[in-house]
Amino acid sequence: MPLDALLIHHLKNELSFLEGARIDRIFMPTYEDVVFFIRAGDKNVKLLISCSSATPRCGLVEKTGENPDTPFAFLMHLRKHLTGGVIRRVSQVPYERVLKIDVTSSNNMFSSKDYVLYVELVGKFSNIILTENGRISDSAKHLPLDVTTRAVLPGLNYSLPPAQTGKTDIGTRDFFIEKTVRGYQGAGLKNYLQKNFIGFAPASIKEAVFRSSIDDDCDKINPEDAGRIYDAFLSLIDDYRPALLESDEKFTGFYPSPYGCEQGKYILFPSISSALEKYYDDRLDIMQISSRGKKLYQIVKQQLDHCANNSVIFESRLKENDDCEQERMLGDLIVSNIYRIKPGDTSVLVDDYFSGDKRKITLDPHLSPAKNAAIHYKKYEKAKSTKATTMQLLQKNKERQDYLESILVSLKCAVTNNDLDEIEREMTAEKLIKAPRNRQKSNKQSVPIQLNVDGFRVIIGKNNYQNDAIVKNSQKNYLWLHTQKIHGSHAVIEAADVPQETINKVAAFCAYYSKASDSANVPVDYTLIKYVKKPSGAAPGKVIYTNQQTVNVTPRRPDSSIWISKR
């Protein structure tokens, strides 16, 4: 994923058509993102610059975020100085991850001013800085000296990010060959190039070595080898085929051209901008899903902790009242031996017909024998009632724990914001959370995973609502699968006569979408839908079933080739 000077070089060439274009409007969806609406020739384009430390980028985009009600101070500053301005030049600071956008803007009809907008895409300290006559006019991020070695504050002279000491650019062919032949002493060619030359990310250096066909572990470099490495760097500079690397149905990196050193499937794009937009859209979705999922996970986890504490309390209460029968027996023994008790007695020795032994019973001398017996009967009734109520509470608490565990599995299976929306609706209905406010409703709905396994259509639910719908809407002769006594997704094979090999495959997928996904041997039950029932008043996703058979499988994620739909 080389966001390096090489990629910025290609991006600069791509944005060169903006020279002579006019800045019509400026917006800031977030304090780190600036969107310029630009009129370039006969078309309108949107240029997004993001100085986010997690996702820094610059490029043309189709989609932009919503603007906050209160504009940021930096936005007002940019609007004041750049609205209506003309972009004179788009350039790159040589071998640096810094773009320069020169703008001429008219303050009034009689005069104009020149500005330079620096776009620094340097990781943690990425920034957007507007300068005038070499001085910082304002910036998206103000960085005092106690934060970084280079202060970025209005009024200070602008200076480039600190250069990497001991490094040079690759320079001319002769310079590169001489330095590499003389300087390389073994210990890894990629490591040497990374320590001595700027402008190329480790992935790009790895690709240059790959294209040169030179062994990374070679002991020395001769002039011919050094020349091949130099030519490989030039081929990277000249090779413009923007691409995203796809692995396991996710984009894992963006590249100025397909890199042979990285395994996977490359998807080509017409421009760096379109590739970056697609990559970061997916990445931001993943980050948002992860953030929302973690919040919901914490809520469920807190509820589970509360249930665990309740279990301790209820178990302790049951233990305290476990010997309530003793109180009833003591009352019976006092009544059956009432003739032996005299007024004022503090105890009585009786024949315990329950055990066959003698037993001494303590008495209250101020009470009659009947009232002494009544005290024990009262304790018995109280303990009996407490025990019965506590057992009910313990059972409800166990059911609550069981249900909460099922939500954790649902969160684990969620792959889109629509999936999380459905889980939130369930949690809201179950009063685990309040209904989220100000959340935009998506036109897309969360749907179960759909697969084609050996020619059979298979549906796997990703949450309790989908699991209920699968059972309700499937035909009675379809085959239903679920992990045995383990929380997980419901799966349905839309057929009754299914080969055992296919059942085993689907069972492995079912086990993957369960709490036991990391286990090696998971029992999975399967039966016909007509034997699966949802008890009246049961929690979402809860069913009972009969006539099942069991197969033990190792959990496995479905291959991408058999997916029909997962969104």
XYZ file of C-alpha atoms in Angstrom, residues 259-516:
258
model
C 3.018 -5.198 -8.282
C 4.232 -8.670 -9.154
C 5.783 -9.115 -5.727
C 2.368 -9.003 -4.039
C 0.114 -12.044 -4.361
C -3.554 -11.558 -5.096
C -6.020 -10.328 -7.662
C -5.569 -6.803 -9.058
C -8.526 -4.668 -10.132
C -7.483 -1.941 -12.592
C -8.931 1.576 -12.458
C -8.833 4.450 -14.976
C -7.159 6.809 -12.494
C -5.405 7.030 -9.142
C -8.325 9.136 -7.899
C -10.974 6.514 -8.686
C -8.828 3.758 -7.175
C -8.239 5.739 -3.977
C -11.913 6.660 -3.676
C -12.974 3.030 -3.936
C -10.279 1.864 -1.542
C -10.985 4.471 1.128
C -14.758 4.189 0.780
C -14.467 0.498 1.631
C -11.884 1.197 4.335
C -13.993 3.930 5.948
C -17.006 1.608 5.866
C -14.947 -1.062 7.611
C -13.688 1.466 10.184
C -17.225 2.709 10.813
C -18.579 -0.829 11.093
C -15.769 -1.716 13.491
C -16.446 1.365 15.632
C -20.218 0.791 15.760
C -19.731 -2.920 16.351
C -17.369 -2.283 19.268
C -19.870 0.069 20.914
C -22.674 -2.456 20.603
C -20.332 -5.220 21.782
C -19.474 -3.230 24.929
C -23.173 -2.707 25.689
C -23.896 -6.426 25.365
C -20.770 -7.319 27.334
C -21.843 -5.038 30.197
C -25.240 -6.739 30.245
C -23.553 -10.143 30.295
C -21.360 -9.053 33.206
C -24.515 -7.909 35.001
C -26.106 -11.322 34.369
C -22.980 -13.051 35.673
C -23.169 -11.020 38.903
C -26.860 -11.876 39.230
C -26.052 -15.573 38.843
C -23.641 -15.392 41.771
C -26.265 -13.655 43.901
C -29.023 -16.109 42.974
C -26.816 -19.159 43.519
C -25.820 -17.813 46.932
C -29.469 -17.201 47.839
C -30.408 -20.734 46.806
C -27.618 -22.122 48.938
C -28.808 -20.108 51.927
C -32.329 -21.500 51.572
C -31.327 -24.977 50.487
C -32.053 -26.514 53.930
C -35.574 -25.092 54.271
C -36.940 -28.631 54.804
C -35.073 -28.689 58.109
C -37.326 -25.907 59.414
C -40.464 -27.868 58.503
C -39.091 -31.000 60.202
C -38.271 -29.048 63.365
C -41.845 -27.725 63.463
C -43.226 -31.238 63.001
C -40.988 -32.628 65.747
C -42.072 -29.925 68.210
C -45.756 -30.602 67.499
C -45.331 -34.377 67.829
C -43.456 -33.964 71.127
C -45.510 -31.092 72.541
C -46.469 -33.160 75.624
C -42.805 -33.190 76.696
C -42.418 -29.426 76.696
C -43.032 -27.558 79.942
C -43.511 -23.767 80.237
C -40.152 -22.005 80.387
C -38.171 -24.842 78.754
C -35.263 -23.630 76.637
C -34.901 -26.921 74.800
C -36.407 -30.327 74.377
C -34.887 -33.753 73.577
C -37.088 -35.614 71.109
C -37.103 -38.829 69.083
C -36.282 -37.759 65.551
C -38.431 -40.139 63.496
C -36.880 -38.667 60.317
C -33.413 -39.959 61.196
C -34.192 -42.453 63.958
C -31.875 -40.703 66.453
C -32.354 -38.470 69.437
C -32.395 -34.735 68.653
C -32.190 -31.641 70.818
C -34.313 -28.674 69.698
C -33.746 -25.175 71.055
C -36.898 -23.343 72.226
C -37.869 -19.779 73.061
C -38.883 -20.019 76.768
C -41.168 -16.983 76.427
C -43.342 -18.664 73.802
C -45.719 -21.564 73.952
C -44.784 -24.869 72.254
C -47.290 -24.157 69.451
C -45.761 -20.765 68.779
C -42.255 -22.267 68.779
C -43.448 -24.701 66.093
C -45.109 -21.828 64.192
C -41.769 -19.964 64.001
C -40.147 -22.914 62.213
C -43.134 -23.328 59.879
C -42.955 -19.628 59.021
C -39.235 -19.870 58.255
C -39.947 -22.915 56.099
C -42.662 -21.144 54.094
C -40.487 -18.075 53.621
C -37.448 -20.070 52.549
C -39.596 -22.215 50.258
C -41.083 -19.133 48.587
C -37.678 -17.471 48.299
C -36.187 -20.602 46.774
C -38.970 -20.913 44.199
C -38.757 -17.243 43.233
C -34.965 -17.363 43.050
C -35.050 -20.413 40.811
C -37.401 -18.562 38.467
C -35.119 -15.532 38.477
C -32.097 -17.759 37.878
C -33.817 -19.382 34.899
C -34.773 -16.009 33.425
C -31.249 -14.766 34.003
C -29.866 -17.830 32.211
C -32.222 -17.214 29.283
C -31.095 -13.596 29.232
C -27.450 -14.663 29.132
C -28.276 -17.123 26.380
C -29.930 -14.394 24.310
C -27.124 -11.892 24.852
C -24.599 -14.481 23.714
C -26.579 -14.839 20.486
C -26.266 -11.087 19.851
C -22.485 -11.332 20.209
C -22.490 -13.943 17.452
C -24.661 -11.620 15.328
C -22.142 -8.800 15.816
C -19.364 -11.136 14.773
C -21.246 -11.961 11.534
C -22.056 -8.307 10.687
C -20.147 -7.114 7.617
C -22.108 -3.994 6.590
C -23.729 -1.013 8.254
C -27.083 -2.458 7.186
C -26.313 -5.555 9.257
C -25.596 -3.361 12.276
C -28.790 -1.377 11.644
C -30.788 -4.593 11.940
C -28.972 -5.608 15.132
C -29.631 -2.140 16.581
C -33.332 -2.513 15.793
C -33.361 -5.816 17.642
C -31.464 -4.400 20.616
C -33.835 -1.420 20.704
C -36.882 -3.719 20.673
C -35.358 -5.725 23.529
C -34.670 -2.463 25.427
C -30.918 -3.008 25.461
C -30.368 0.407 23.891
C -32.415 3.476 23.097
C -33.408 4.089 19.498
C -30.465 5.837 17.745
C -31.300 9.403 16.799
C -30.288 11.340 13.686
C -29.180 8.190 11.864
C -29.861 8.201 8.165
C -32.021 5.326 7.006
C -30.415 3.283 4.270
C -32.405 2.160 1.252
C -30.483 -1.108 1.337
C -31.519 -3.879 3.675
C -29.424 -6.461 5.416
C -29.944 -9.843 3.782
C -28.776 -13.323 4.778
C -25.718 -14.916 3.230
C -26.660 -16.817 0.098
C -24.465 -19.557 -1.346
C -24.503 -22.072 -4.149
C -23.139 -25.315 -2.708
C -22.934 -28.244 -5.121
C -25.871 -26.785 -7.036
C -28.021 -26.333 -3.898
C -29.073 -22.872 -2.742
C -28.034 -22.294 0.865
C -29.148 -19.437 3.125
C -27.285 -18.530 6.328
C -28.651 -15.932 8.747
C -26.366 -13.233 10.124
C -28.532 -12.212 13.099
C -31.534 -13.334 15.141
C -34.111 -11.561 12.963
C -32.738 -13.235 9.857
C -32.600 -16.598 11.647
C -36.290 -16.284 12.552
C -37.173 -15.296 8.985
C -35.278 -18.283 7.561
C -37.278 -20.720 9.707
C -40.587 -18.967 9.051
C -40.240 -18.579 5.280
C -38.597 -21.874 4.338
C -40.574 -24.818 3.033
C -41.228 -27.622 5.504
C -39.150 -30.163 3.591
C -36.008 -27.992 3.460
C -33.004 -29.077 5.517
C -32.149 -26.897 8.533
C -28.740 -26.807 10.306
C -27.463 -25.307 13.563
C -24.508 -25.867 15.864
C -25.432 -28.193 18.724
C -25.965 -26.280 21.997
C -23.723 -23.502 20.666
C -24.845 -20.029 19.626
C -24.628 -19.485 15.905
C -26.371 -18.817 12.623
C -29.249 -20.858 11.285
C -28.628 -22.372 7.853
C -31.082 -23.834 5.372
C -30.386 -26.002 2.344
C -33.317 -25.498 -0.001
C -33.899 -29.200 -0.603
C -34.849 -32.309 1.326
C -32.784 -34.956 -0.439
C -29.235 -33.650 0.053
C -26.034 -35.719 -0.272
C -24.107 -36.184 2.964
C -21.042 -34.522 1.432
C -23.048 -31.352 0.809
C -24.506 -31.473 4.321
C -20.983 -31.684 5.731
C -19.861 -28.661 3.699
C -22.795 -26.522 4.824
C -22.340 -27.720 8.417
C -18.737 -26.450 8.279
C -19.984 -23.056 7.052
C -22.627 -23.046 9.782
C -19.946 -23.759 12.383
C -17.832 -20.896 11.001
C -20.687 -18.450 11.682
C -20.999 -19.526 15.301
C -19.387 -18.974 18.671
C -17.249 -22.058 18.034
